[in-house]
Tab-separated table of C-alpha atoms and ligand atoms in Angstrom:
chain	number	residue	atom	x	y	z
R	144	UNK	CA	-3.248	-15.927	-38.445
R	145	UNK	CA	-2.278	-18.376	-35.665
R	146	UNK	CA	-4.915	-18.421	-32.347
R	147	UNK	CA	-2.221	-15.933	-30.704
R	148	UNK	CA	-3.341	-13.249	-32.567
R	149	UNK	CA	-7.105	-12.907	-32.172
R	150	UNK	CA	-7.426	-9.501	-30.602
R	151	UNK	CA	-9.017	-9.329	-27.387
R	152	UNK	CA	-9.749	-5.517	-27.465
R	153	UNK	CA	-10.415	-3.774	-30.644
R	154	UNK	CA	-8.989	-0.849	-28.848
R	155	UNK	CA	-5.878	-2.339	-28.241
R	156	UNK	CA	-5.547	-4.829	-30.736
R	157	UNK	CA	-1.709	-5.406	-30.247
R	158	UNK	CA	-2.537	-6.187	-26.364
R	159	UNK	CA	-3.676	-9.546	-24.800
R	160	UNK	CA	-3.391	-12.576	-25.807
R	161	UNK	CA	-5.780	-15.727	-25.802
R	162	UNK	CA	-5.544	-19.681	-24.951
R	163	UNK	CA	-4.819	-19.620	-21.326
R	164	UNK	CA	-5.670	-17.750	-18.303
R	165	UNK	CA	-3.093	-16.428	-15.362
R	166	UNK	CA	-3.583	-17.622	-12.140
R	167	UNK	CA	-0.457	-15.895	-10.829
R	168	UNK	CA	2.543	-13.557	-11.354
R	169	UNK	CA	5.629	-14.021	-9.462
R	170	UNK	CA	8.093	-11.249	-10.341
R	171	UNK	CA	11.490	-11.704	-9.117
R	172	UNK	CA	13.542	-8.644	-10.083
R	173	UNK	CA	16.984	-6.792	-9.945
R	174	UNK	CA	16.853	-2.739	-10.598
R	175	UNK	CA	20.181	-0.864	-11.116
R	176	UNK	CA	19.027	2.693	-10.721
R	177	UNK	CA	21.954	4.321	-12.075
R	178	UNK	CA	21.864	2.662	-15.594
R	179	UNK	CA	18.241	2.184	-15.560
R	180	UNK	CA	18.679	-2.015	-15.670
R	181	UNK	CA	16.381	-4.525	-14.832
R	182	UNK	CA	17.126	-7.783	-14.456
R	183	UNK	CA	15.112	-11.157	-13.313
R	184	UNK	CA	12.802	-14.033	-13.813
R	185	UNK	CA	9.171	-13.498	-14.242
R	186	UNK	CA	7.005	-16.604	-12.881
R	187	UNK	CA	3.847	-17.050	-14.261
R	188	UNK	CA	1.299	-19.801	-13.418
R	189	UNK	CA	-1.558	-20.063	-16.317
R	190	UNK	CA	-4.032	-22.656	-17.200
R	191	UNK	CA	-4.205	-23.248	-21.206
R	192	UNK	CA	-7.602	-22.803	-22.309
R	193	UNK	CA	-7.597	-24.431	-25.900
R	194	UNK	CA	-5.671	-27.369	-27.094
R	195	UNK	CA	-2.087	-25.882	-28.081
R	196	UNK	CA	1.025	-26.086	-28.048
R	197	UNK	CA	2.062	-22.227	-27.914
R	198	UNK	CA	1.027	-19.025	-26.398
R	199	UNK	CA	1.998	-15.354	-26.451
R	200	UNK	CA	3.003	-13.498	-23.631
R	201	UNK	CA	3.230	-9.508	-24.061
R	202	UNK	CA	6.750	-8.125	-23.992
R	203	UNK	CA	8.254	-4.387	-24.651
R	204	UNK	CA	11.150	-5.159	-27.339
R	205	UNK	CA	14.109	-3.487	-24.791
R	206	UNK	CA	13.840	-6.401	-22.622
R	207	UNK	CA	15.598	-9.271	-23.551
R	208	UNK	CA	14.612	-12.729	-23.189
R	209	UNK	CA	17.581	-15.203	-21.788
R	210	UNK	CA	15.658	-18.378	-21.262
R	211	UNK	CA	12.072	-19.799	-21.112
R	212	UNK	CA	11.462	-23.074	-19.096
R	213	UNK	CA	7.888	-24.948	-18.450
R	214	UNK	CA	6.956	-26.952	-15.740
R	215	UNK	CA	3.660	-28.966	-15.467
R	216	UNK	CA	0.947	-28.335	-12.351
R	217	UNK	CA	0.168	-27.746	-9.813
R	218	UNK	CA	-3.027	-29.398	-11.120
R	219	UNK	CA	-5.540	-31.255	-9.130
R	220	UNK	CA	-7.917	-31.961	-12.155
R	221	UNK	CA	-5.040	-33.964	-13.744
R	222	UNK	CA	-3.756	-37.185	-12.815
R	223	UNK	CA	-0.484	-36.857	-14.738
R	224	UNK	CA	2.236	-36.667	-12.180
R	225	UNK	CA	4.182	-33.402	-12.157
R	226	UNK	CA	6.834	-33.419	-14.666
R	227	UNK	CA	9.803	-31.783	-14.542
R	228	UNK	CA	10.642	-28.317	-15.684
R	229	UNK	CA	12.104	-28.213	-19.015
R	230	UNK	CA	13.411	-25.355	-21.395
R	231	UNK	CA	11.220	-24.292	-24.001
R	232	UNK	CA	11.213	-21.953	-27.857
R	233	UNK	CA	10.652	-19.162	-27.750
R	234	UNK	CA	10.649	-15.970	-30.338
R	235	UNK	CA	10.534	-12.071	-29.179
R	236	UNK	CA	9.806	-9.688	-31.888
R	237	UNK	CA	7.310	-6.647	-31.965
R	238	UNK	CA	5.859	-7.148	-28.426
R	239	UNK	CA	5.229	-10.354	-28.300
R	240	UNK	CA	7.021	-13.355	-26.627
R	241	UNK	CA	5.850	-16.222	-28.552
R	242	UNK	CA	6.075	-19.501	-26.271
R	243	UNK	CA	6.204	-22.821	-27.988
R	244	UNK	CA	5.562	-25.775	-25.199
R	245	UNK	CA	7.916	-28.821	-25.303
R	246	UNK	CA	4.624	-30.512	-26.517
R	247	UNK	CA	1.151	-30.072	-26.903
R	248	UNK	CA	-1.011	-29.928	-23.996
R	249	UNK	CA	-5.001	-30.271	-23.470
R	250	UNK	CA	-7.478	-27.207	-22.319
R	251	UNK	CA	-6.946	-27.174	-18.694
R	252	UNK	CA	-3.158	-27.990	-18.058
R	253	UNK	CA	-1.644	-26.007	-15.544
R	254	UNK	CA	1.699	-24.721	-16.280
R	255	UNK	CA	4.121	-22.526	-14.771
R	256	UNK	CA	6.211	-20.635	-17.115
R	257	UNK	CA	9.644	-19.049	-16.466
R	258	UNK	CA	10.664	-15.836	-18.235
R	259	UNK	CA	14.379	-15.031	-17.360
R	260	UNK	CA	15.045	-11.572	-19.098
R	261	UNK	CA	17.375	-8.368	-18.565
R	262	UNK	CA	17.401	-5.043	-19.775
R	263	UNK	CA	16.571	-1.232	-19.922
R	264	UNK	CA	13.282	-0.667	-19.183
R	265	UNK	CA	11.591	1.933	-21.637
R	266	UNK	CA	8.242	3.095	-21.423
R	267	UNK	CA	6.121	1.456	-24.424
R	268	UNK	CA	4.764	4.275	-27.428
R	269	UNK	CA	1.343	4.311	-27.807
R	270	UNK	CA	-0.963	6.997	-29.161
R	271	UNK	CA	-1.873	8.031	-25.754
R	272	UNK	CA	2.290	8.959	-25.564
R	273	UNK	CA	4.659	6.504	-23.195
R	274	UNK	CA	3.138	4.450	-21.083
R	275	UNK	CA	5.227	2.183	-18.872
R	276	UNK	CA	8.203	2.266	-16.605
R	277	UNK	CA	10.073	4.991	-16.701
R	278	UNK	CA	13.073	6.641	-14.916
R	279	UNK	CA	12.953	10.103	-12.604
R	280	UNK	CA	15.515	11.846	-11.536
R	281	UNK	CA	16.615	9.845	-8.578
R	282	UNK	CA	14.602	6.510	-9.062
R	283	UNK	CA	11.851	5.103	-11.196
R	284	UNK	CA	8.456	5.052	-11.613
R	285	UNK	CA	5.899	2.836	-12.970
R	286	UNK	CA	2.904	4.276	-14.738
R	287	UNK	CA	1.070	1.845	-17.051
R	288	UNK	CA	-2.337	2.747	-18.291
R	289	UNK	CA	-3.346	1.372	-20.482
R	290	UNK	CA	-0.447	-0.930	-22.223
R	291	UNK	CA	2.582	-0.278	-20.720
R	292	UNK	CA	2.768	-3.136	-18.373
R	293	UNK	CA	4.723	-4.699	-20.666
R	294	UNK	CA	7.592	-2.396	-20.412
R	295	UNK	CA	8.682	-4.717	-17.513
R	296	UNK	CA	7.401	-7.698	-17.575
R	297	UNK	CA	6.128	-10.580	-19.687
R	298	UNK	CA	2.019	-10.518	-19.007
R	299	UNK	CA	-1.674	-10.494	-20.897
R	300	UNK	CA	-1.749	-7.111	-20.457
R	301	UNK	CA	-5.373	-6.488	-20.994
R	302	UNK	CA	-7.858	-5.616	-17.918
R	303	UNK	CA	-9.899	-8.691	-18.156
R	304	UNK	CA	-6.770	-10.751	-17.154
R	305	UNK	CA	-6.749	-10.562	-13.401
R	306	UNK	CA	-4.164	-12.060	-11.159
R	307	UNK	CA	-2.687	-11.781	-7.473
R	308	UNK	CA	1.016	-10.996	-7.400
R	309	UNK	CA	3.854	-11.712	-5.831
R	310	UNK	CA	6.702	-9.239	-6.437
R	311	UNK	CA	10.153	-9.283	-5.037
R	312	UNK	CA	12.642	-6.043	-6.118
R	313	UNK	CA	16.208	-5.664	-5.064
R	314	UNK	CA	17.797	-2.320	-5.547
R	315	UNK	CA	20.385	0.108	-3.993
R	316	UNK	CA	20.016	0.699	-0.487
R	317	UNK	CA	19.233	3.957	-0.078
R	318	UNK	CA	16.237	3.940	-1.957
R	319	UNK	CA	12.846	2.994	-1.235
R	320	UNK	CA	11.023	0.524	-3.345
R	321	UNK	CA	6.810	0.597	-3.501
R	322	UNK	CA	4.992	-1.704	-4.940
R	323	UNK	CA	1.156	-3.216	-5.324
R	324	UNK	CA	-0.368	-5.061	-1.797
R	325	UNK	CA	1.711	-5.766	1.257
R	326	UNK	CA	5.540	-5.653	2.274
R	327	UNK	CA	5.814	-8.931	3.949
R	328	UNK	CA	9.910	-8.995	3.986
R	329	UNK	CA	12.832	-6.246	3.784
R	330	UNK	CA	16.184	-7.814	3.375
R	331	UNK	CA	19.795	-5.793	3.201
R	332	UNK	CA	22.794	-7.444	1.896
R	333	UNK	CA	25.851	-5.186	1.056
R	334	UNK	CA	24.249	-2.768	-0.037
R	335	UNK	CA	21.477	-4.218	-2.061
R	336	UNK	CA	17.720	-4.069	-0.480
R	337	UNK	CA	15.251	-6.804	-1.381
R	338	UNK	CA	11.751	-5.497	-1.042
R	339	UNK	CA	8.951	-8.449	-1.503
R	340	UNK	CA	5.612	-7.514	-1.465
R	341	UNK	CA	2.142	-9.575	-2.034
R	342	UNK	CA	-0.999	-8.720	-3.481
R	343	UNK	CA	-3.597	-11.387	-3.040
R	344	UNK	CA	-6.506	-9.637	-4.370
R	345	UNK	CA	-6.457	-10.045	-8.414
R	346	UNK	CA	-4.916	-6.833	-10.484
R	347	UNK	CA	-4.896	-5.818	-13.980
R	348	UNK	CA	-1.815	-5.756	-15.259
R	349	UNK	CA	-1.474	-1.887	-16.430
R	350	UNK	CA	-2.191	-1.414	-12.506
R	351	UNK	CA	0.839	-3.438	-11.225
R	352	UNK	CA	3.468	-1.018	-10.150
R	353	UNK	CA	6.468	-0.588	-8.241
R	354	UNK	CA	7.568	2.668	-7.269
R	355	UNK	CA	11.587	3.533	-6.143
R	356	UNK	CA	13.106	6.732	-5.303
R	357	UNK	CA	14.576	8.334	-2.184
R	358	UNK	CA	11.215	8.068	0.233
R	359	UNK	CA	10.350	8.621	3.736
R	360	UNK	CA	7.129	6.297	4.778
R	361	UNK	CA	4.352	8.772	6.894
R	362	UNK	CA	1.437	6.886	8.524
R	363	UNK	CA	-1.109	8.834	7.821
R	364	UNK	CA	-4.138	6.977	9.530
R	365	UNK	CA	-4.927	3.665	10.851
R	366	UNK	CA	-8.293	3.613	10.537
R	367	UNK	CA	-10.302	2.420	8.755
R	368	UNK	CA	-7.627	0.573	7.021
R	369	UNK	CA	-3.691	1.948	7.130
R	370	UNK	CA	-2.983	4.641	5.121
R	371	UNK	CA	0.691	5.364	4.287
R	372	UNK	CA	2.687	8.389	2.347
R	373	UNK	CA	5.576	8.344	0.929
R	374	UNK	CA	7.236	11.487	-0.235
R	375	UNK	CA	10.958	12.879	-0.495
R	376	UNK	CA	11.972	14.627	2.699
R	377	UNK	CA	12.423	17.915	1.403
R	378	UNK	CA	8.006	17.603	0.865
R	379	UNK	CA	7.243	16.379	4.718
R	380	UNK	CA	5.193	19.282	6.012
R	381	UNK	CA	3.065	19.729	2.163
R	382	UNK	CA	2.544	16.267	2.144
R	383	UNK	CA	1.085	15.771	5.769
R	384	UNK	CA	-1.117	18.631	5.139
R	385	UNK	CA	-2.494	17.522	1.621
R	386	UNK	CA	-3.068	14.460	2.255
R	387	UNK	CA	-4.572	14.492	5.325
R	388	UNK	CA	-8.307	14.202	4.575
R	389	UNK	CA	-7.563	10.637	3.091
R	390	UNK	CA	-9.117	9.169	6.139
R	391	UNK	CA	-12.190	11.069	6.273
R	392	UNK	CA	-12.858	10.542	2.423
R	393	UNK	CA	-11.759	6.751	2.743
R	394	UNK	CA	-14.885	6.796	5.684
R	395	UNK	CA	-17.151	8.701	3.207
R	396	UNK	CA	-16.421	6.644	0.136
R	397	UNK	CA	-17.174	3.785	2.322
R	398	UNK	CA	-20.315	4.886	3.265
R	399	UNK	CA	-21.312	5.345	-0.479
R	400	UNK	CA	-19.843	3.180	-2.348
R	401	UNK	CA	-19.296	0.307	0.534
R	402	UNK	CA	-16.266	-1.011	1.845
R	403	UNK	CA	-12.797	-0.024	0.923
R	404	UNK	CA	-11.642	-3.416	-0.809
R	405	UNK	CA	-7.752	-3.750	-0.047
R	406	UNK	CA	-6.590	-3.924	3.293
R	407	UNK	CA	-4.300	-0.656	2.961
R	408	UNK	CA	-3.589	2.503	0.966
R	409	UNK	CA	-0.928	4.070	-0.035
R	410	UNK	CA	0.599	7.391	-1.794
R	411	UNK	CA	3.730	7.808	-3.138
R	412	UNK	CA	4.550	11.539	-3.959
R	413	UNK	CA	7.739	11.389	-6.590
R	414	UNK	CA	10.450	14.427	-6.445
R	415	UNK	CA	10.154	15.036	-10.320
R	416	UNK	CA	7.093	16.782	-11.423
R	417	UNK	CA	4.539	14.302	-13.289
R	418	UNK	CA	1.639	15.503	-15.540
R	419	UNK	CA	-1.290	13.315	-14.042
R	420	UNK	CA	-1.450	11.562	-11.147
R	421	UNK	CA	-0.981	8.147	-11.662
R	422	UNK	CA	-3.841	5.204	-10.316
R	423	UNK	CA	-2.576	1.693	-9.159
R	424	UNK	CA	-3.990	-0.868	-7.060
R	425	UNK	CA	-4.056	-0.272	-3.553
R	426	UNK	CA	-1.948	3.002	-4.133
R	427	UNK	CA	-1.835	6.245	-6.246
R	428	UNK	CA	1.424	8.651	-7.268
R	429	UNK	CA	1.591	12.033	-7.245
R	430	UNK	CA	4.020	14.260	-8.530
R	431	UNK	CA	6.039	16.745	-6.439
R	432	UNK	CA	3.619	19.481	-8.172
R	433	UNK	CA	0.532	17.825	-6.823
R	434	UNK	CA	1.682	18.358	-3.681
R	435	UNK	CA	1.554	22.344	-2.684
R	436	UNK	CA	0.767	22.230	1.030
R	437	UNK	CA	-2.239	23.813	0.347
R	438	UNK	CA	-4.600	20.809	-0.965
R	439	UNK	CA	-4.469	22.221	-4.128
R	440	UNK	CA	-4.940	18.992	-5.817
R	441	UNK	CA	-7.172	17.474	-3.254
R	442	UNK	CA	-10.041	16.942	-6.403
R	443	UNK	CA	-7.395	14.354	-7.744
R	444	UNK	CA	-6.746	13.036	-4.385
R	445	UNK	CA	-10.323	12.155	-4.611
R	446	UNK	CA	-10.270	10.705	-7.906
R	447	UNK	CA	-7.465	8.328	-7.302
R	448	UNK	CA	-8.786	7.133	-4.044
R	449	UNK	CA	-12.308	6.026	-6.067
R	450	UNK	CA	-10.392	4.424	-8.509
R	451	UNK	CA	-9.406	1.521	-5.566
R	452	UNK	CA	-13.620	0.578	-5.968
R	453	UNK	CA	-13.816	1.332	-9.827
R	454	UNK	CA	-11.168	0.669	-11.840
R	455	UNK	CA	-9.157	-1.158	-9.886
R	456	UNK	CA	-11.513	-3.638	-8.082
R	457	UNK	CA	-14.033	-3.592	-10.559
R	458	UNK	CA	-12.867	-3.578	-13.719
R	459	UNK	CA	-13.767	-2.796	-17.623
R	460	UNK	CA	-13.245	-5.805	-19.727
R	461	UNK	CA	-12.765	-4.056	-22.923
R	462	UNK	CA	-11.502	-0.167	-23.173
R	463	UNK	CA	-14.546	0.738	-24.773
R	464	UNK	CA	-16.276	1.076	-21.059
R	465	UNK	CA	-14.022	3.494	-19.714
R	466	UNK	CA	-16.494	5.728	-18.154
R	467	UNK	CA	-17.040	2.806	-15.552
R	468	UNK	CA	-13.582	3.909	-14.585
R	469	UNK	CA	-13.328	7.681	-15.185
R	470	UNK	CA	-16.798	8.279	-15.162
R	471	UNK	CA	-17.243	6.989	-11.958
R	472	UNK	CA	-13.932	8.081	-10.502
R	473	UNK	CA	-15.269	11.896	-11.762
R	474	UNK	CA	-18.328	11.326	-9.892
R	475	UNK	CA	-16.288	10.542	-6.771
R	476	UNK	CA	-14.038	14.081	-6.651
R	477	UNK	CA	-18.022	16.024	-6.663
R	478	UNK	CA	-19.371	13.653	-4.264
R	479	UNK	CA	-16.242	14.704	-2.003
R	480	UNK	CA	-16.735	17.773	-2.205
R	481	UNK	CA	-20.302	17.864	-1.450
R	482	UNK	CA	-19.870	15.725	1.721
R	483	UNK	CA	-16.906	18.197	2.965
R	484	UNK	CA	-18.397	21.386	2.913
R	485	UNK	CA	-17.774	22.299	-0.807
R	486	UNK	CA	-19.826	22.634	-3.518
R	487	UNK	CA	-22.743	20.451	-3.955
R	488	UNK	CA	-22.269	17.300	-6.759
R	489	UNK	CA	-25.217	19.291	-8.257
R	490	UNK	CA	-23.283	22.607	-8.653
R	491	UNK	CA	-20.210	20.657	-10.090
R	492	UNK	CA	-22.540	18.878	-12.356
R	493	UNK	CA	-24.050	22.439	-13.890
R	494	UNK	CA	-20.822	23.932	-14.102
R	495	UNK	CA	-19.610	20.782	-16.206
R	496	UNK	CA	-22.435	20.951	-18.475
R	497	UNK	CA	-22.201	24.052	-19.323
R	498	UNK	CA	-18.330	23.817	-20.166
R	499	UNK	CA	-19.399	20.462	-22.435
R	500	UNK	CA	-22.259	22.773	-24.147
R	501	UNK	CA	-19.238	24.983	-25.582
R	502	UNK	CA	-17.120	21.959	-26.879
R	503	UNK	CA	-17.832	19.632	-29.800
R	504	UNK	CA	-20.345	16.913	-29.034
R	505	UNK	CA	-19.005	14.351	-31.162
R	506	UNK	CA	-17.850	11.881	-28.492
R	507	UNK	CA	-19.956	8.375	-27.254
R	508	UNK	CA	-19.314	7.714	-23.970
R	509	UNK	CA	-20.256	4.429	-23.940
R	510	UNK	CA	-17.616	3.823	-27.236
R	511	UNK	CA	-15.575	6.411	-27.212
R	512	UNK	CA	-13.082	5.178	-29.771
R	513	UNK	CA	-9.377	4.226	-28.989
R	514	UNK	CA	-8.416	8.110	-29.742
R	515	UNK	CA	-10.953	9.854	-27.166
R	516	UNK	CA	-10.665	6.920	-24.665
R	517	UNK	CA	-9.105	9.429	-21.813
R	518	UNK	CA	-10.549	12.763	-23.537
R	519	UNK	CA	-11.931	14.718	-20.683
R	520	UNK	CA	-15.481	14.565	-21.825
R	521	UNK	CA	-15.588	11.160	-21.333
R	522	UNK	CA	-14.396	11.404	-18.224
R	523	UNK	CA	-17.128	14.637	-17.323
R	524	UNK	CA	-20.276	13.739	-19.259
R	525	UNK	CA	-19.759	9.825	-17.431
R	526	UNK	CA	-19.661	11.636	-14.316
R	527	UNK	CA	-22.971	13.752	-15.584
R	528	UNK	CA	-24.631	10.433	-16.540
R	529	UNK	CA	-24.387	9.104	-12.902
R	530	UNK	CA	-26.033	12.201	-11.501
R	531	UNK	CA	-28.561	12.034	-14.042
R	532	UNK	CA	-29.159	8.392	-12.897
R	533	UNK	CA	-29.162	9.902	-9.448
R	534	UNK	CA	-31.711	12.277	-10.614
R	535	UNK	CA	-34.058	10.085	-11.414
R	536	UNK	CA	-33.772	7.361	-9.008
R	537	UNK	CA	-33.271	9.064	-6.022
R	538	UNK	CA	-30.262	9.382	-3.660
R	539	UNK	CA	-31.829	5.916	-2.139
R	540	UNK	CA	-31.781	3.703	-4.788
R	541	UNK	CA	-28.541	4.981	-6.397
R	542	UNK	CA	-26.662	4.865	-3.373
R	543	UNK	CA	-27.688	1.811	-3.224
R	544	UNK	CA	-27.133	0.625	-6.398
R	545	UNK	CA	-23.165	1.837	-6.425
R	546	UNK	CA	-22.854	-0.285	-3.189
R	547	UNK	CA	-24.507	-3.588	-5.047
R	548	UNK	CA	-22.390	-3.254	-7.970
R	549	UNK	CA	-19.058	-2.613	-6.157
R	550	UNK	CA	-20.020	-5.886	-3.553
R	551	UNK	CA	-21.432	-8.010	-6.250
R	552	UNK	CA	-18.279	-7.460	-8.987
R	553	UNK	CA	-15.532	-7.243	-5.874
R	554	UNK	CA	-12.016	-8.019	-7.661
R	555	UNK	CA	-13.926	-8.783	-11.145
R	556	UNK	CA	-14.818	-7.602	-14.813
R	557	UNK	CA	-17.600	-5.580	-15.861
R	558	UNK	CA	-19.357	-4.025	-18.809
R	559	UNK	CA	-21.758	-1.228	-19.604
R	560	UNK	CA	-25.139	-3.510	-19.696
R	561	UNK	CA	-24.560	-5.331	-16.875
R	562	UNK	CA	-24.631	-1.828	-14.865
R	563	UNK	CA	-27.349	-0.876	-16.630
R	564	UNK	CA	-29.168	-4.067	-15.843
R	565	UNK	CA	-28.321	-3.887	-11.888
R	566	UNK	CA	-29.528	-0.688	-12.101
R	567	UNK	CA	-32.783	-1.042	-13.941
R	568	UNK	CA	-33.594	-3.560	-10.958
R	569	UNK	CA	-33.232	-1.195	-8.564
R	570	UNK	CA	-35.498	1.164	-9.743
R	571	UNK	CA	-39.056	1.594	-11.272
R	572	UNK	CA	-37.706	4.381	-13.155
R	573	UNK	CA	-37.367	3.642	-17.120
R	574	UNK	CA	-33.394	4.265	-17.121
R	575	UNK	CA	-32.908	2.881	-20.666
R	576	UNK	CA	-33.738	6.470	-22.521
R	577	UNK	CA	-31.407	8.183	-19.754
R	578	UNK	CA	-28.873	6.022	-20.456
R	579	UNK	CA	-29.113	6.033	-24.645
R	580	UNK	CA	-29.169	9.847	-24.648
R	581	UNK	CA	-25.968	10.370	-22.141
R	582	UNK	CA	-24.144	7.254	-23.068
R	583	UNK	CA	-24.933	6.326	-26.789
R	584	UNK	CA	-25.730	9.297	-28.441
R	585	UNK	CA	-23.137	12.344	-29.485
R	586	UNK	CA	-25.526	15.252	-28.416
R	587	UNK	CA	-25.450	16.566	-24.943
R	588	UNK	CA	-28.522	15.742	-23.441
R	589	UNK	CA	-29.850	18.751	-20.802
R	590	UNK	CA	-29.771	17.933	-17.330
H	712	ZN	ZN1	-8.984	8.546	-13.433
């Protein structure tokens, strides 16, 4: 076994790699909508961790790599001048682009690495089905949790690999191309766009998207940061309508959870229908059924929106704590609705419990196992753990402690225990026997 293949995640053993750490992605790409064909260099500045003369990259195996080239720096620790780029080995087989440098380097060289590669993007097979990029019926869409970043381009794709981006996507004209962070230039040649957008803030890779179809841009609200939908035109007056609360929930999860952390938001609703909405940073997808004119998904609206603060912000580190996602994110579509005239998060909590009494309670929240990682009880009995936590704290101190742990972990990497351990400080309350009977045992504790 080489260093390359020490898992990071037991959940996802195939996924991440060690020995260096991304600083930045730089995605220049070319997307032939009819023919589903990518094209385009992936840039990616990294600082090797270890001594070593090779690294792995994740790649989906219907990409294919042209050339790999490796250029020292920018490093201000080293006193090595800058040397010049230079092509380097490179093998692609089973997911994995294995890198081998020139040379060997020391821990802390800064390199950028230069993945040119072309092909037809396929979502990746995992046993949570396809994952990845994908192609609609007039476009594509990207929808990656929790490997399929892969699918197109070269990454760590595991969650505790954060990284701003830098993504530039030319395509036909007609169509509209969405991706993570901010559109800061819109270029038309021929008739060939160039969208480039940036995204400072660091991302996960399985949330990097970008999002292309036939789209008309609605500003939905300004304030308190810009909120923009994009739907096809045939969905104008639904889409207005459904997603017109976003502003007033963005206020109220900002009030509980403290501040929104990107400086915009964005929807995209897609023509085809899709089966789950779909969370990325900064923006969520919908599917054309989603999107009834009659806020008939406005729960999920909710969810998605919390994901921006956890999930996408603050992030799991290993797949085993997905209830600080889902959980969480669960939480969020009761609290809505109890701070817009709907049900109380106490109602929605009863109602859940008693639905989880009638189903098997064989599941560990807090370890759910790779095969119940997105089963709905996770996903409700996290949510129930919170308002237990709420329970016993008080709407004061748990209020409270949400806001510390999305402001203290802004655009970083969490686990279980160090929630636990914020919120024990918080409180006088014992929470340890709350927490052991809703997150680390099978049997549904009573509320
Ligand atoms: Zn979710």
């Amino acid at each position: 076994m080489t260093r390359t293949d020490v898992p990071l995640d037991p959940y996802l053993p195939q996924c991440g790699n060690t020995g260096y750490r991304v600083s930045q992605y730089d995605l220049d790409l070319t997307y032939k909508v009819v023919g589903n064909r990518l094209s385009g260099t992936a840039t990616i500045a990294l600082t090797v961790t270890d001594d070593r003369d090779r690294f792995a990259f994740d790649l989906g195996d219907t990409l294919h790599v042209a050339k790999v080239s490796v250029e020292h720096g920018p490093d201000e620790r080293s006193t090595k001048p800058v040397r010049a780029r230079r092509k380097a080995k490179f093998t692609h087989r089973a997911g994995k682009l294995v890198v081998t440098l020139p040379g060997a380097v020391d821990a802390g060289t800064a390199l950028r690495v230069a993945v040119h590669y072309a092909g037809r993007p396929r979502p990746i097979r995992s046993r949570w089905g396809e994952v990845g990029w994908e192609e609609l019926t007039g476009g594509s869409i990207v929808a990656s949790q929790p490997n399929g970043a892969s699918s197109w381009f070269p990454c760590n794709d595991h969650p505790s690999s954060k990284a701003p981006y830098r993504m530039s996507i030319t395509t036909d004209s007609p169509f509209t191309a969405v991706a993570n962070g901010t559109l800061v230039g819109r270029t038309t040649r021929a008739s060939r766009t160039t969208w480039v957008y940036e995204q400072p803030q660091p991302m996960a890779s399985y949330l990097a998207t970008i999002q292309i179809g036939h789209y008309d841009a609605m500003r939905a609200a300004s304030d308190p940061v810009p909120i923009t939908v994009f739907h096809p035109a045939r969905l104008r007056r639904e889409a207005a309508h459904d997603f017109d609360r976003q502003s007033r929930m963005l206020a109220i999860f900002g009030e509980l959870f403290g501040e929104y952390p990107f400086p915009a938001y964005s929807v995209v609703v897609t023509d085809d229908e899709l089966e789950i909405p779909v969370e990325a940073q900064g923006l969520s997808i919908f599917g054309s059924n989603h999107c009834d004119g009659r806020r008939g998904s406005e729960r999920l609206v909710a969810h998605e929106l919390a994901h921006q603060w956890f999930g996408n912000s603050v992030t799991l580190g290993q797949w085993r704590d997905i209830w600080l996602h889902e959980g969480f994110a669960c939480y969020a579509e009761w609290l809505w609705s109890e701070n817009s005239r709907g049900a109380s998060a106490a109602v929605h909590a009863s109602h859940a419990h008693a639905r989880l009494t009638r189903l098997p309670q064989d599941i560990v929240v807090g370890d759910p196992g790779p095969d119940a990682m997105f089963d709905d009880r996770v996903y409700k009995r996290g949510a129930l753990a919170l308002h237990a936590l709420r329970a016993a704290t008080g709407d004061d101190a748990f209020f409270g402690l949400l806001r510390a742990w999305t402001s203290e972990n802004r655009y970083g990497t969490v686990d279980t225990d160090g929630f636990v351990a914020l919120a024990q400080q918080r409180t006088d309350t014992p929470i340890r026997p709350l927490v052991d009977a809703w997150l680390y045992s099978a049997p549904l504790p009573s509320l």
